[in-house]
mmCIF file of C-alpha atoms in Angstrom:
data_model
loop_
_atom_site.group_PDB
_atom_site.id
_atom_site.type_symbol
_atom_site.label_atom_id
_atom_site.label_comp_id
_atom_site.label_asym_id
_atom_site.label_seq_id
_atom_site.Cartn_x
_atom_site.Cartn_y
_atom_site.Cartn_z
ATOM 1 C CA UNK A 55 38.715 42.737 -155.878
ATOM 2 C CA UNK A 56 39.391 42.089 -159.567
ATOM 3 C CA UNK A 57 43.044 41.611 -160.433
ATOM 4 C CA UNK A 58 44.513 44.815 -162.041
ATOM 5 C CA UNK A 59 47.701 45.329 -163.736
ATOM 6 C CA UNK A 60 49.656 48.484 -162.511
ATOM 7 C CA UNK A 61 50.816 49.121 -166.012
ATOM 8 C CA UNK A 62 51.554 52.772 -166.226
ATOM 9 C CA UNK A 63 47.862 53.680 -167.037
ATOM 10 C CA UNK A 64 44.873 54.587 -164.917
ATOM 11 C CA UNK A 65 42.606 51.627 -163.977
ATOM 12 C CA UNK A 66 38.898 52.057 -164.622
ATOM 13 C CA UNK A 67 38.075 49.279 -162.011
ATOM 14 C CA UNK A 68 40.161 50.032 -159.112
ATOM 15 C CA UNK A 69 41.447 53.104 -157.099
ATOM 16 C CA UNK A 70 45.258 52.302 -156.751
ATOM 17 C CA UNK A 71 45.780 56.111 -157.428
ATOM 18 C CA UNK A 72 62.080 51.434 -155.922
ATOM 19 C CA UNK A 73 62.891 48.806 -152.061
ATOM 20 C CA UNK A 74 66.350 47.217 -152.190
ATOM 21 C CA UNK A 75 68.189 49.407 -154.245
ATOM 22 C CA UNK A 76 69.336 47.748 -157.670
ATOM 23 C CA UNK A 77 72.220 50.068 -158.250
ATOM 24 C CA UNK A 78 75.794 48.653 -158.197
ATOM 25 C CA UNK A 79 78.064 50.716 -156.001
ATOM 26 C CA UNK A 80 81.404 50.699 -157.508
ATOM 27 C CA UNK A 81 83.089 47.453 -158.550
ATOM 28 C CA UNK A 82 84.040 44.055 -157.146
ATOM 29 C CA UNK A 83 87.414 45.357 -156.302
ATOM 30 C CA UNK A 84 86.641 48.715 -155.048
ATOM 31 C CA UNK A 85 83.028 48.575 -153.977
ATOM 32 C CA UNK A 86 82.677 52.417 -153.498
ATOM 33 C CA UNK A 87 80.773 54.853 -155.234
ATOM 34 C CA UNK A 88 79.835 58.896 -155.213
ATOM 35 C CA UNK A 89 76.614 59.932 -155.868
ATOM 36 C CA UNK A 90 75.072 63.692 -156.178
ATOM 37 C CA UNK A 91 71.402 64.345 -155.460
ATOM 38 C CA UNK A 92 70.230 67.446 -156.960
ATOM 39 C CA UNK A 93 66.585 67.954 -156.335
ATOM 40 C CA UNK A 94 65.104 71.084 -157.432
ATOM 41 C CA UNK A 95 61.508 70.802 -156.730
ATOM 42 C CA UNK A 96 59.553 70.548 -153.409
ATOM 43 C CA UNK A 97 57.290 67.952 -155.146
ATOM 44 C CA UNK A 98 60.132 65.635 -155.960
ATOM 45 C CA UNK A 99 61.553 62.955 -153.458
ATOM 46 C CA UNK A 100 64.136 60.418 -152.984
ATOM 47 C CA UNK A 101 61.827 57.353 -152.803
ATOM 48 C CA UNK A 102 61.916 55.033 -149.778
ATOM 49 C CA UNK A 103 64.603 52.417 -150.219
ATOM 50 C CA UNK A 104 67.479 50.409 -148.515
ATOM 51 C CA UNK A 105 70.732 48.851 -149.293
ATOM 52 C CA UNK A 106 73.195 46.468 -147.615
ATOM 53 C CA UNK A 107 75.896 49.375 -147.772
ATOM 54 C CA UNK A 108 76.815 52.124 -145.600
ATOM 55 C CA UNK A 109 75.909 55.651 -146.785
ATOM 56 C CA UNK A 110 77.787 58.652 -145.822
ATOM 57 C CA UNK A 111 76.113 62.082 -147.092
ATOM 58 C CA UNK A 112 76.720 65.752 -146.703
ATOM 59 C CA UNK A 113 74.295 68.364 -147.584
ATOM 60 C CA UNK A 114 76.065 70.948 -149.611
ATOM 61 C CA UNK A 115 72.961 73.366 -150.452
ATOM 62 C CA UNK A 116 69.560 73.965 -149.282
ATOM 63 C CA UNK A 117 67.514 71.958 -146.719
ATOM 64 C CA UNK A 118 65.748 68.627 -146.736
ATOM 65 C CA UNK A 119 63.839 66.295 -144.397
ATOM 66 C CA UNK A 120 65.184 62.818 -144.199
ATOM 67 C CA UNK A 121 62.939 59.691 -143.188
ATOM 68 C CA UNK A 122 65.340 57.368 -141.564
ATOM 69 C CA UNK A 123 64.105 54.130 -140.021
ATOM 70 C CA UNK A 124 60.472 55.853 -139.914
ATOM 71 C CA UNK A 125 61.999 58.863 -138.019
ATOM 72 C CA UNK A 126 62.028 62.244 -139.644
ATOM 73 C CA UNK A 127 65.023 64.421 -139.287
ATOM 74 C CA UNK A 128 65.323 68.213 -140.572
ATOM 75 C CA UNK A 129 68.743 68.605 -142.316
ATOM 76 C CA UNK A 130 70.349 71.638 -143.466
ATOM 77 C CA UNK A 131 73.475 72.788 -145.375
ATOM 78 C CA UNK A 132 76.556 71.686 -143.697
ATOM 79 C CA UNK A 133 74.962 68.632 -141.997
ATOM 80 C CA UNK A 134 76.391 65.227 -142.321
ATOM 81 C CA UNK A 135 74.131 62.175 -142.925
ATOM 82 C CA UNK A 136 74.897 58.459 -141.773
ATOM 83 C CA UNK A 137 72.798 55.814 -143.185
ATOM 84 C CA UNK A 138 73.385 52.413 -141.523
ATOM 85 C CA UNK A 139 73.250 49.181 -143.755
ATOM 86 C CA UNK A 140 69.842 47.642 -144.236
ATOM 87 C CA UNK A 141 68.115 50.891 -143.095
ATOM 88 C CA UNK A 142 64.998 52.231 -144.917
ATOM 89 C CA UNK A 143 65.266 55.835 -145.603
ATOM 90 C CA UNK A 144 63.763 58.539 -148.126
ATOM 91 C CA UNK A 145 64.144 62.321 -148.597
ATOM 92 C CA UNK A 146 62.276 65.435 -149.764
ATOM 93 C CA UNK A 147 63.188 69.020 -150.315
ATOM 94 C CA UNK A 148 62.167 71.302 -147.437
ATOM 95 C CA UNK A 149 61.132 74.828 -147.675
ATOM 96 C CA UNK A 150 60.101 74.643 -151.431
ATOM 97 C CA UNK A 151 63.539 75.177 -152.639
ATOM 98 C CA UNK A 152 66.538 73.102 -153.839
ATOM 99 C CA UNK A 153 68.630 70.420 -152.180
ATOM 100 C CA UNK A 154 71.991 69.221 -153.018
ATOM 101 C CA UNK A 155 73.849 66.344 -151.310
ATOM 102 C CA UNK A 156 76.920 64.358 -152.047
ATOM 103 C CA UNK A 157 77.083 60.699 -150.818
ATOM 104 C CA UNK A 158 79.430 58.026 -150.679
ATOM 105 C CA UNK A 159 78.022 54.357 -150.638
ATOM 106 C CA UNK A 160 80.279 51.352 -149.963
ATOM 107 C CA UNK A 161 79.929 47.973 -148.313
ATOM 108 C CA UNK A 162 81.636 47.337 -145.140
ATOM 109 C CA UNK A 163 83.492 44.290 -146.850
ATOM 110 C CA UNK A 164 85.757 47.226 -148.178
ATOM 111 C CA UNK A 165 87.407 47.452 -144.511
ATOM 112 C CA UNK A 166 87.570 43.614 -144.070
ATOM 113 C CA UNK A 167 84.288 43.207 -142.283
ATOM 114 C CA UNK A 168 84.174 39.563 -143.377
ATOM 115 C CA UNK A 169 87.417 38.795 -141.829
ATOM 116 C CA UNK A 170 87.286 38.044 -138.222
ATOM 117 C CA UNK A 171 89.810 40.436 -136.244
ATOM 118 C CA UNK A 172 89.303 42.938 -133.385
ATOM 119 C CA UNK A 173 88.066 45.690 -135.743
ATOM 120 C CA UNK A 174 85.528 43.789 -137.445
ATOM 121 C CA UNK A 175 84.233 41.985 -134.550
ATOM 122 C CA UNK A 176 84.128 45.004 -132.223
ATOM 123 C CA UNK A 177 83.204 47.718 -134.598
ATOM 124 C CA UNK A 178 82.385 46.799 -138.236
ATOM 125 C CA UNK A 179 80.270 43.519 -137.669
ATOM 126 C CA UNK A 180 77.801 45.066 -135.299
ATOM 127 C CA UNK A 181 76.986 47.747 -137.767
ATOM 128 C CA UNK A 182 76.573 45.259 -140.545
ATOM 129 C CA UNK A 183 74.450 43.114 -138.657
ATOM 130 C CA UNK A 184 72.115 45.609 -137.049
ATOM 131 C CA UNK A 185 73.302 45.544 -133.334
ATOM 132 C CA UNK A 186 74.829 49.010 -133.722
ATOM 133 C CA UNK A 187 73.573 52.076 -135.646
ATOM 134 C CA UNK A 188 74.743 55.311 -136.623
ATOM 135 C CA UNK A 189 73.278 58.516 -135.024
ATOM 136 C CA UNK A 190 71.599 59.671 -138.594
ATOM 137 C CA UNK A 191 72.537 63.423 -138.441
ATOM 138 C CA UNK A 192 75.826 65.226 -137.345
ATOM 139 C CA UNK A 193 75.212 69.078 -137.211
ATOM 140 C CA UNK A 194 77.709 71.848 -137.659
ATOM 141 C CA UNK A 195 79.301 72.652 -134.155
ATOM 142 C CA UNK A 196 78.778 69.193 -132.805
ATOM 143 C CA UNK A 197 81.890 67.302 -131.549
ATOM 144 C CA UNK A 198 84.102 66.100 -134.506
ATOM 145 C CA UNK A 199 81.967 67.645 -137.137
ATOM 146 C CA UNK A 200 84.626 69.379 -138.755
ATOM 147 C CA UNK A 201 86.993 66.564 -138.867
ATOM 148 C CA UNK A 202 84.467 64.260 -140.130
ATOM 149 C CA UNK A 203 83.474 66.787 -142.721
ATOM 150 C CA UNK A 204 87.016 67.133 -144.210
ATOM 151 C CA UNK A 205 87.598 63.485 -143.966
ATOM 152 C CA UNK A 206 84.346 62.880 -145.995
ATOM 153 C CA UNK A 207 85.162 65.699 -148.677
ATOM 154 C CA UNK A 208 88.704 64.176 -149.080
ATOM 155 C CA UNK A 209 86.935 60.718 -149.671
ATOM 156 C CA UNK A 210 84.750 62.112 -152.191
ATOM 157 C CA UNK A 211 87.427 63.731 -154.033
ATOM 158 C CA UNK A 212 89.326 60.512 -154.261
ATOM 159 C CA UNK A 213 86.418 58.791 -155.688
ATOM 160 C CA UNK A 214 85.934 61.398 -158.300
ATOM 161 C CA UNK A 215 89.528 61.379 -159.258
ATOM 162 C CA UNK A 216 89.250 57.648 -159.749
ATOM 163 C CA UNK A 217 86.077 57.905 -162.077
ATOM 164 C CA UNK A 218 87.886 60.522 -164.228
ATOM 165 C CA UNK A 219 90.933 58.373 -164.570
ATOM 166 C CA UNK A 220 88.933 55.093 -165.316
ATOM 167 C CA UNK A 221 86.756 56.957 -167.967
ATOM 168 C CA UNK A 222 90.027 58.238 -169.801
ATOM 169 C CA UNK A 223 89.436 61.883 -168.682
ATOM 170 C CA UNK A 224 92.988 61.833 -167.199
ATOM 171 C CA UNK A 225 95.943 60.245 -168.890
ATOM 172 C CA UNK A 226 99.723 59.975 -168.520
ATOM 173 C CA UNK A 227 101.210 61.603 -165.333
ATOM 174 C CA UNK A 228 97.684 62.731 -164.196
ATOM 175 C CA UNK A 229 96.590 59.173 -163.959
ATOM 176 C CA UNK A 230 99.638 58.242 -162.114
ATOM 177 C CA UNK A 231 98.552 60.374 -159.396
ATOM 178 C CA UNK A 232 95.874 57.800 -158.513
ATOM 179 C CA UNK A 233 98.689 55.272 -157.623
ATOM 180 C CA UNK A 234 98.145 54.206 -153.977
ATOM 181 C CA UNK A 235 94.909 56.029 -153.738
ATOM 182 C CA UNK A 236 93.028 52.803 -152.963
ATOM 183 C CA UNK A 237 95.212 52.622 -149.919
ATOM 184 C CA UNK A 238 94.588 56.362 -149.030
ATOM 185 C CA UNK A 239 90.756 55.757 -149.307
ATOM 186 C CA UNK A 240 90.661 52.953 -146.812
ATOM 187 C CA UNK A 241 92.877 54.866 -144.425
ATOM 188 C CA UNK A 242 90.476 57.825 -144.768
ATOM 189 C CA UNK A 243 87.507 55.346 -144.235
ATOM 190 C CA UNK A 244 89.041 53.877 -141.037
ATOM 191 C CA UNK A 245 89.787 57.380 -139.827
ATOM 192 C CA UNK A 246 86.001 58.373 -140.379
ATOM 193 C CA UNK A 247 84.904 55.432 -138.424
ATOM 194 C CA UNK A 248 87.348 55.946 -135.457
ATOM 195 C CA UNK A 249 86.060 59.476 -135.265
ATOM 196 C CA UNK A 250 82.415 58.375 -135.197
ATOM 197 C CA UNK A 251 83.232 55.821 -132.375
ATOM 198 C CA UNK A 252 85.399 58.359 -130.464
ATOM 199 C CA UNK A 253 82.662 60.952 -130.590
ATOM 200 C CA UNK A 254 79.723 58.734 -129.696
ATOM 201 C CA UNK A 255 78.053 58.650 -132.830
ATOM 202 C CA UNK A 256 77.657 54.688 -133.103
ATOM 203 C CA UNK A 257 75.100 53.605 -130.558
ATOM 204 C CA UNK A 258 73.428 50.310 -129.717
ATOM 205 C CA UNK A 259 70.147 49.961 -132.043
ATOM 206 C CA UNK A 260 66.915 50.203 -130.263
ATOM 207 C CA UNK A 261 63.702 48.540 -131.673
ATOM 208 C CA UNK A 262 62.484 50.016 -134.946
ATOM 209 C CA UNK A 263 59.458 52.455 -135.077
ATOM 210 C CA UNK A 264 57.835 49.336 -137.254
ATOM 211 C CA UNK A 265 57.306 45.987 -136.246
ATOM 212 C CA UNK A 266 60.284 43.901 -137.356
ATOM 213 C CA UNK A 267 58.124 41.375 -139.092
ATOM 214 C CA UNK A 268 56.242 44.117 -140.936
ATOM 215 C CA UNK A 269 59.648 45.884 -141.837
ATOM 216 C CA UNK A 270 60.932 42.741 -143.427
ATOM 217 C CA UNK A 271 57.693 42.164 -145.584
ATOM 218 C CA UNK A 272 58.060 45.957 -146.439
ATOM 219 C CA UNK A 273 61.648 45.378 -147.652
ATOM 220 C CA UNK A 274 60.463 42.290 -149.630
ATOM 221 C CA UNK A 275 57.805 44.230 -151.422
ATOM 222 C CA UNK A 276 60.132 47.245 -152.166
ATOM 223 C CA UNK A 277 62.874 44.972 -153.516
ATOM 224 C CA UNK A 278 60.314 43.285 -155.703
ATOM 225 C CA UNK A 279 59.082 46.497 -157.187
ATOM 226 C CA UNK A 280 62.785 47.759 -157.630
ATOM 227 C CA UNK A 281 63.404 44.435 -159.546
ATOM 228 C CA UNK A 282 60.233 44.455 -161.643
ATOM 229 C CA UNK A 283 58.903 48.003 -162.126
ATOM 230 C CA UNK A 284 59.501 47.876 -165.859
ATOM 231 C CA UNK A 285 56.937 44.831 -165.917
ATOM 232 C CA UNK A 286 53.201 44.654 -165.400
ATOM 233 C CA UNK A 287 52.651 44.626 -161.684
ATOM 234 C CA UNK A 288 49.406 43.783 -159.850
ATOM 235 C CA UNK A 289 48.235 44.549 -156.199
ATOM 236 C CA UNK A 290 47.357 40.815 -156.117
ATOM 237 C CA UNK A 291 51.021 39.507 -156.581
ATOM 238 C CA UNK A 292 52.408 42.317 -154.205
ATOM 239 C CA UNK A 293 50.128 41.626 -151.458
ATOM 240 C CA UNK A 294 50.808 37.880 -151.978
ATOM 241 C CA UNK A 295 54.435 38.456 -151.198
ATOM 242 C CA UNK A 296 53.390 39.606 -147.636
ATOM 243 C CA UNK A 297 50.526 36.986 -147.470
ATOM 244 C CA UNK A 298 48.294 40.031 -146.887
ATOM 245 C CA UNK A 299 44.769 40.642 -148.199
ATOM 246 C CA UNK A 300 44.869 43.089 -151.094
ATOM 247 C CA UNK A 301 42.763 45.852 -149.037
ATOM 248 C CA UNK A 302 45.151 45.155 -145.854
ATOM 249 C CA UNK A 303 48.187 45.464 -148.199
ATOM 250 C CA UNK A 304 47.225 48.809 -149.882
ATOM 251 C CA UNK A 305 46.509 50.252 -146.238
ATOM 252 C CA UNK A 306 49.680 49.039 -144.833
ATOM 253 C CA UNK A 307 51.744 50.178 -147.778
ATOM 254 C CA UNK A 308 50.409 53.593 -147.604
ATOM 255 C CA UNK A 309 50.907 53.821 -143.754
ATOM 256 C CA UNK A 310 54.547 52.771 -144.054
ATOM 257 C CA UNK A 311 55.653 54.656 -147.101
ATOM 258 C CA UNK A 312 53.398 57.607 -147.124
ATOM 259 C CA UNK A 313 51.922 57.145 -150.634
ATOM 260 C CA UNK A 314 49.696 54.611 -152.440
ATOM 261 C CA UNK A 315 51.648 51.715 -153.964
ATOM 262 C CA UNK A 316 50.642 52.780 -157.628
ATOM 263 C CA UNK A 317 52.207 56.071 -156.913
ATOM 264 C CA UNK A 318 55.199 54.714 -155.419
ATOM 265 C CA UNK A 319 55.662 52.440 -158.605
ATOM 266 C CA UNK A 320 55.075 55.529 -160.752
ATOM 267 C CA UNK A 321 57.751 57.578 -159.005
ATOM 268 C CA UNK A 322 60.163 54.681 -159.527
ATOM 269 C CA UNK A 323 59.308 54.618 -163.236
ATOM 270 C CA UNK A 324 59.452 58.248 -163.565
ATOM 271 C CA UNK A 325 62.936 58.426 -162.048
ATOM 272 C CA UNK A 326 64.304 55.647 -164.370
ATOM 273 C CA UNK A 327 62.679 57.350 -167.528
ATOM 274 C CA UNK A 328 64.134 60.672 -166.392
ATOM 275 C CA UNK A 329 67.609 59.226 -166.129
ATOM 276 C CA UNK A 330 67.139 57.578 -169.541
ATOM 277 C CA UNK A 331 66.050 60.757 -171.168
ATOM 278 C CA UNK A 332 69.174 62.788 -169.533
ATOM 279 C CA UNK A 333 71.841 60.152 -170.481
ATOM 280 C CA UNK A 334 70.590 58.650 -173.897
ATOM 281 C CA UNK A 335 69.239 59.817 -177.058
ATOM 282 C CA UNK A 336 66.504 57.129 -177.064
ATOM 283 C CA UNK A 337 62.941 58.585 -178.179
ATOM 284 C CA UNK A 338 60.669 59.675 -175.448
ATOM 285 C CA UNK A 339 58.261 56.810 -176.241
ATOM 286 C CA UNK A 340 61.094 54.312 -175.785
ATOM 287 C CA UNK A 341 61.940 55.906 -172.261
ATOM 288 C CA UNK A 342 58.507 55.328 -171.279
ATOM 289 C CA UNK A 343 57.772 51.870 -172.551
ATOM 290 C CA UNK A 344 61.160 50.450 -171.402
ATOM 291 C CA UNK A 345 60.269 51.909 -167.686
ATOM 292 C CA UNK A 346 56.918 50.357 -167.439
ATOM 293 C CA UNK A 347 54.446 52.957 -169.031
ATOM 294 C CA UNK A 348 52.227 51.587 -171.500
ATOM 295 C CA UNK A 349 50.473 54.770 -172.440
ATOM 296 C CA UNK A 350 52.324 57.834 -173.804
ATOM 297 C CA UNK A 351 49.856 60.394 -172.693
ATOM 298 C CA UNK A 352 49.577 59.171 -169.210
ATOM 299 C CA UNK A 353 53.285 59.162 -169.129
ATOM 300 C CA UNK A 354 53.687 62.795 -170.224
ATOM 301 C CA UNK A 355 51.017 63.892 -167.741
ATOM 302 C CA UNK A 356 52.656 62.292 -164.855
ATOM 303 C CA UNK A 357 56.060 63.471 -166.040
ATOM 304 C CA UNK A 358 55.005 67.058 -166.313
ATOM 305 C CA UNK A 359 53.140 66.740 -162.786
ATOM 306 C CA UNK A 360 56.527 65.348 -161.075
ATOM 307 C CA UNK A 361 59.158 67.469 -162.707
ATOM 308 C CA UNK A 362 57.176 70.564 -163.750
ATOM 309 C CA UNK A 363 58.283 70.034 -167.480
ATOM 310 C CA UNK A 364 57.490 67.948 -170.442
ATOM 311 C CA UNK A 365 59.979 64.963 -171.027
ATOM 312 C CA UNK A 366 61.596 66.969 -173.991
ATOM 313 C CA UNK A 367 62.089 70.066 -171.926
ATOM 314 C CA UNK A 368 63.652 67.978 -169.419
ATOM 315 C CA UNK A 369 66.167 66.397 -171.856
ATOM 316 C CA UNK A 370 67.168 69.696 -173.192
ATOM 317 C CA UNK A 371 67.849 71.188 -169.780
ATOM 318 C CA UNK A 372 69.692 67.944 -168.604
ATOM 319 C CA UNK A 373 71.846 68.186 -171.806
ATOM 320 C CA UNK A 374 72.757 71.676 -170.994
ATOM 321 C CA UNK A 375 73.703 70.694 -167.595
#
């Protein structure tokens, strides 16, 4: 097979019709961040990815399907989501509607995972190194759901207050209310973990649905795509990361991820371009070029297919929101 560049435009010679997440979650002193996922189209998904941190989520509107460690879980409004460290996961809207979720992402170092004591050895360490895992979904009515939900809502509120203070939106006496909240956030996190263990939502990890060696190879490829999505990528170099032949790699990738490699790369590029359109005043062409697309008409075509509107329409709506 001839070496083709996955440069953001169709290839005439091959049918190739991000990953360890690169985002920084919080800062070195307080490694915790809040995220809101607002997915309005059934065709849009949160791409398969993984990170070293814990992710605690809460579906506030709509319904979704989450693929966690290659098992699909239906999730509806009010359900809690628990993503263990190093776990591959993805999501998509269910029922053709809208899905909104709030998530808290943080490293267990925040709770002293790296310091050997009874808590880290018995409870935090086994989660971080993969011996234990979370039960992925806690539904309304299950034991401890209400307490856990209130605890998570309070945590999300603390992070939001912190972000407003640090961005200068709160000053003077309002900012002083944050004093001591770092301690309060740790208190809430320890309480959340205590409730998880108390109600049996942390269990020993069984073998993954995917062969461990294959899972590690997939993580390597996803991480590489995430790091280099804006560059020219080829099937040859991605297959080489796994020491696979190109045909076998393409089959392996589609089986594991549910889409072709080029579809995955394009989705990663499109999400980054959409973020640039929503948060900067950069020209549409720059948003395309800087995120891996070399052909503007191809970018416009894919963008409209993915988001149901042109890049300029998307920017206008994002600015209004």
